[in-house]
Tab-separated table of C-alpha atoms in Angstrom:
chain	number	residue	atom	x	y	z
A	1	UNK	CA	-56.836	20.957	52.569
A	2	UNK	CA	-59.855	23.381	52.819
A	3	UNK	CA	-63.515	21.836	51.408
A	4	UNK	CA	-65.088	25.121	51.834
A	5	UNK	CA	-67.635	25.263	48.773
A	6	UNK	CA	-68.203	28.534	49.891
A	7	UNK	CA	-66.763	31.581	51.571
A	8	UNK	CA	-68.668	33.517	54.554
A	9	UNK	CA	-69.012	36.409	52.529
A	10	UNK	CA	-70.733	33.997	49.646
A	11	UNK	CA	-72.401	32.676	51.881
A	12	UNK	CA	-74.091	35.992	53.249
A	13	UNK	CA	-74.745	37.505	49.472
A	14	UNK	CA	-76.569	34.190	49.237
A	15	UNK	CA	-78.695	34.907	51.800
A	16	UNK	CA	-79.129	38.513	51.162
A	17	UNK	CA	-80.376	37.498	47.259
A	18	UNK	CA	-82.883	34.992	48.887
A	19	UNK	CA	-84.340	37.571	51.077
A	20	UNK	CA	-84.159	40.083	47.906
A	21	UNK	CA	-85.985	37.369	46.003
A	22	UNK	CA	-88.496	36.659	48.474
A	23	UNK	CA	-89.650	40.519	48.934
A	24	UNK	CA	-89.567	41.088	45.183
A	25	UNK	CA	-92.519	38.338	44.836
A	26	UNK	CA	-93.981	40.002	47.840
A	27	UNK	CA	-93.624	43.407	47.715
A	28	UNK	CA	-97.311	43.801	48.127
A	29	UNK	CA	-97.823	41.922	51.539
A	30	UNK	CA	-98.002	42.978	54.780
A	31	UNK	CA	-97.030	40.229	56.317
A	32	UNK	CA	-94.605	37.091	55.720
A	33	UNK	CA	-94.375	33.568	57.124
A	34	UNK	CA	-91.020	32.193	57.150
A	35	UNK	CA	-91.096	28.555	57.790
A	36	UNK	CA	-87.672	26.103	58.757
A	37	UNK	CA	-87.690	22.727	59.947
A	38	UNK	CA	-86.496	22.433	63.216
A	39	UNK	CA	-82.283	22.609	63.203
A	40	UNK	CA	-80.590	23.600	60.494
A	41	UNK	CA	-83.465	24.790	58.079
A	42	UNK	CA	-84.382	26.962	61.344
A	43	UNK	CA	-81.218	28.624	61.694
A	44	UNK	CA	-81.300	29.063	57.982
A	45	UNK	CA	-84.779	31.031	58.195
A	46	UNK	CA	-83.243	32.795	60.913
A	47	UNK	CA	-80.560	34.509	59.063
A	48	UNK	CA	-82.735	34.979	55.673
A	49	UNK	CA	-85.540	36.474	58.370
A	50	UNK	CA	-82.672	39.239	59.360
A	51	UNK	CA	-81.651	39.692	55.984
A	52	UNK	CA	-85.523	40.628	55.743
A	53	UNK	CA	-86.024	42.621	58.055
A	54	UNK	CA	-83.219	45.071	56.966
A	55	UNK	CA	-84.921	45.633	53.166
A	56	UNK	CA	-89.199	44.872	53.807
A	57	UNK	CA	-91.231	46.908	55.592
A	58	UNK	CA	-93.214	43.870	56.387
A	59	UNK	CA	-93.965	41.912	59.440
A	60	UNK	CA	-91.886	38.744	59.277
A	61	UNK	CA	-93.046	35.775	61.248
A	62	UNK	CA	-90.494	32.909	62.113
A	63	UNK	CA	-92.923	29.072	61.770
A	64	UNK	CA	-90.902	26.673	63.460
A	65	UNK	CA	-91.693	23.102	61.613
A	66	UNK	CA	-91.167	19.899	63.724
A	67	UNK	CA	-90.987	16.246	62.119
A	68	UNK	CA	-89.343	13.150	62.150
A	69	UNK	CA	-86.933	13.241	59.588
A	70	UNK	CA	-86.279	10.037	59.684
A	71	UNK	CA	-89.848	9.155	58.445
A	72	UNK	CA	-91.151	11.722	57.269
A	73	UNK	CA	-94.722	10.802	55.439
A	74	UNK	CA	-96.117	8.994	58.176
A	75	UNK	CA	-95.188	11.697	61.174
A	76	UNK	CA	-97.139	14.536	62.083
A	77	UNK	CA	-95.373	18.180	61.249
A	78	UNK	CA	-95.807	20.527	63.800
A	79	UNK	CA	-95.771	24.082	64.070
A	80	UNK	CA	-94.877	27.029	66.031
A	81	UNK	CA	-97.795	28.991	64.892
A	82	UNK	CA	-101.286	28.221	64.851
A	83	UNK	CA	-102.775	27.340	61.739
A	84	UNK	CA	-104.869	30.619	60.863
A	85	UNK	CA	-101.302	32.686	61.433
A	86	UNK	CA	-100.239	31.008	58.755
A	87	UNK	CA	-103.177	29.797	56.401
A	88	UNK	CA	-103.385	31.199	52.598
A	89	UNK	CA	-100.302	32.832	53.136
């Protein structure tokens, strides 16, 4: 029995809309900070940061975020960029 909920090629559209969405309500900027949490979220800004790349003409920065999931309000969050690369943006 297959529990696909989606197909690869859904799967890519998906991604191709998000990045669509995301330069629509930034068409203006120059730059873009994408930010995932560490594992999957990552690899999902990954892919939506290619998709990007392919339609915006801006600079698209990649944020790695690192917590503990497994508490996450009392951790500290980390980041791969420094806090003015990504402040009031």
């Amino acid at each position: 029995m297959d529990h696909r909920i989606l197909t690869h090629q859904q799967i890519l559209h998906k991604i191709n809309r998000i990045a669509y969405q995301i330069y629509e309500a930034n068409v203006d900027e120059t730059q873009i900070v994408l930010a995932g949490i560490e594992g999957g979220g990552l690899d999902f800004a990954r892919k939506i940061k290619r998709a990007l790349e392919k339609i915006c003409p801006a600079e698209i920065l990649l944020c790695k975020v690192g917590m503990d999931k497994s508490n996450p309000l009392t951790s500290p969050v980390t980041t791969s960029l420094k806090v003015s690369e990504y402040q009031d943006r």
